[in-house]
Amino acid sequence: MLTTRWNWRIPLLPVMFVLLGSVVGTTVGAGAQPCFSIPDRLVPSGAMRSPVLVGRDEETSALRAAVTQAEHGRGGAVFLVGEPGIGKSRLASEVTGHAAQRGFRVLKGRASRAVPMRALCEAVLSAFRKAGAPDEKQLGAYLPVLLRMTPDAPASVPDPAVVRAEAVLRLLTAEKTVLLLEDLHEADGETLAVVDYLLDNLADEPVLVLATARPHPDGAQRLADEATARRTATTLRLGGLDAGEVAELARHCLGEPAPDDVLRHLAEVSDGVPFVVEELVNGDLRAVPPTVAAATVRRVDALGAECAEVLEAAAIFGRTFPLDVVTALANSADVPMLLQEAECAQLVHGHQFRHALTADAITGRMTPAARAALARRAAGAAEALRPGELELIAELWEAGGETAKAVGCLVRAGRHAAALGRFGTAVELLERGQALTADPDLTADLLGALAAVLPLAAVVVPADNGARAFALGERLQQALTASHAAPERRAAVRLAQARVAAVAGQWERGLDLLATAKETCAEADVVKAALLLGLNQLDLLPKARALAERAAATGTPEIVCEALEVLTRCTRGQDLAEARQHIQRWLHTAEQHGLAAWRLRALLELGITDKYLTAGVDTLLAARQAALDSGAIVILIAADLHLGGTYLVRGEYEESARYGASAGEAAEKLGLHALKSLAVAIEAGIAAMHGDRKATDKALARLRDHGGSEEIWSYSSAVCAVMEERYDRALAEFDEVEKAVAEPRILRGTFYQGPRLLVRVALGLAGRPEFDRLAESHLSQVRLHRTYFAWSRAILLGREGQVALANAAAAEALELSTGLGLPRHLGLRLAGPRALADGWGEPLEWLREAEEHYHQAGVPAVAAACRAVLREAGAPRQRRRRDHETVPPALRRAGVTVREYEVLRLVVERFGNAEIAERLFLSPRTVERHVASLKARTGRQSRADLITHARPLIGGSAPM
């Protein structure tokens, strides 16, 4: 028997398990007469089952109340706990039927130790088989996650356990639902983890989770106890029926009351277990068998030898059996017809036995040798017909005495589980393999497979899995040493452990393991390169790069992708263009070899690199769409965070807030605290850009609660101080950022040095040496910093009296800052007064544009400062017409200023730049810059495209 294990501690059924197998087919003494009489009319002519549920009124009432609560949006969970045959499934069936009548969608699944996550997979698949199944519109990126939950899903994108749990939750909450999970005591750890997540998130949902389980001291029982203790679930423990209820059950089975002597014996033998009562009633009441197993087997034999052979083949799989494999095992060509006969006898229902005890009774009458032979045949047939169900095949080989074949299946199953991100399952499989055999080579294979995919899904691996993998490696090393295994085998385990160290951030430990392993191969090269890079030491960078280049030249496609990722990290701080070339090769390799997860990571890295180079969002949006299509939730969150940050730089604050909020909500729900802190940082950045000190400090306080870095905290506070025109405080905050940055800057991105330099140069606190040091650094590749550097260079040149060069630098700054937010308008604000004082540039136009921007954005301190400088310069006071606040919402969201809107209205009327300049009292060059900015903000390539896009938004002609 595979999926149902006898618990010899069960005190409730002392008669059922006595000499199971040796007493099958016997009665109480050969030829003995029954000790009670029964009228012939009550002898059942066929198998019977009570048409009504007996003795569960209180439990039924509680469960119906739970359904009602779920119907009103107060979801929850109920565990039905009881011994085998006590009626858990019957009670659950009654309740789900009641729920279905009230319009609930009922999803069902049965757990099996042989198939990981089987209960959830069955429930998910049943949802998609129903009419009106949830679609991509309802589930979004979680739809592919659900489709990857099936055991035979191809390995593509690994999903964190919490992502799978959230996907199931979203499926359940799409409409009012009852989720029935049977035999939860057979569930694997990852199924229980998903159930645990569901229980904590049902309070405000129209969902009831109903689970049946035996009272075993295992994970399911602990889950039920803990959930009941924290009041996220209720546990109903089912006991036996009393004498009156046994009599009522017998009456419903027989159609009329049974004699008193029959009832006495039913109550005495059944111990109040409903299944036993029904089996005895369906057996031979004139000669009560000594065990229920005997009663079951008598009914099997009554169906004939051919049908019995089919049922034996089915029973070797446990309660649920695969019809195609059973058909292959049986000699009969009429397996469906024979199973239909068994269903009429109420032994089976569909592809499962009516009760697990039925299957146990059938296998129990077979000799151990016969069971083992049948298990071997079943394993061979399952391998041919269901090669993806490796754990089931492993259990069959184990039952057949083929330990090596069983362990080999577990190794393959572990590789597949790890590739899907089911690392808890993978580790469990390894431990099961170790329990089956003392051969360390077999289990070392699985550790190697587990370690090989860790770099692919570092965010998937919970912190404790690193510790478990290390412990497994140590046990393997001891076993390999004891068995005098080849040094190469021991080195492979060390390499696998070093991989785990690289993912866990234990750089020194990983390097020590590699030194012990003394491996020289592409895999060892790339692991060592990652470990060296993790140390953040500039003198180790050339060595890490050389190792990664060697691995990229000689490794497998997966190793090549991994090596190119390391090379990207090595070169990004020095040469963004070279880093981009590595990513493009990485992307090509992943696409060429169908490596879906590596492809998604390459797309994200390409988007990040383009963000630095151009402040563009197109590549990031493409990466986001690919993650959305693939259901790569963590990459999707990361893409949203980068988009939020990029839109923040571009001054498109509504878009920045939208993407930041989306990422933050998802990260918080999934417990990804580091990503959540970045979402809060975007919120703080938006508040800072508007000079809202109260909102900035509130967001920064939350950022600290989420573990946000001091660097981000100080930077946001500094920008807010700039928007408050408090430059002394801003510089003090920028100095705090400088102190907080400990890592070599060449290995990481920085975002504060550009604005810090500009403020210092504008205030006369920084000169050529400081400017040259930064302008010649790796930061000069980043458009954001190039813009600040160009403004700083213009101010320095103007101060030196080099007017022509200052004008050229200002023109560069204006071009670079087109379509940006803070880099443009802070530059206009700070360069304007310096240009006025030193006689270069177009300071009045710059200050007017800055004043309009900050007035429109609601940053009064900066707007007032701009007006003050303009007044001192003798510029006429700028009048605002009544329509100053009437920029259409769509254009306002794109960041179009009032002045730009004035220009746009005339562009739509087909005026040329010179005519627009004359009407708006601007220079033609200023109009040209406004038109370029409008095209950048609206994503249009030409003036004609801009007109076509803007005309319906404006909704009328410009006033003449």
Short mmCIF file of C-alpha atoms in Angstrom, two decimals, residues 105 133-135 138-139 168-177 205-207:
data_model
loop_
_atom_site.label_atom_id
_atom_site.label_comp_id
_atom_site.label_asym_id
_atom_site.label_seq_id
_atom_site.Cartn_x
_atom_site.Cartn_y
_atom_site.Cartn_z
CA ARG A 105 -17.66 27.34 -6.48
CA ALA A 133 -12.75 29.92 -15.19
CA PRO A 134 -10.64 32.87 -13.99
CA ASP A 135 -8.60 34.42 -16.77
CA GLN A 138 -8.55 38.48 -13.01
CA LEU A 139 -5.31 36.76 -12.07
CA VAL A 168 -3.78 30.20 -4.98
CA LEU A 169 -5.30 32.89 -2.74
CA ARG A 170 -6.10 35.07 -5.74
CA LEU A 171 -7.68 32.12 -7.52
CA LEU A 172 -9.87 31.37 -4.51
CA THR A 173 -10.94 34.96 -3.97
CA ALA A 174 -11.97 35.49 -7.61
CA GLU A 175 -15.45 34.40 -6.50
CA LYS A 176 -17.05 32.85 -3.45
CA THR A 177 -15.37 29.50 -3.05
CA GLU A 205 -12.70 37.05 1.72
CA PRO A 206 -15.70 34.94 0.59
CA VAL A 207 -13.72 31.73 0.96
#
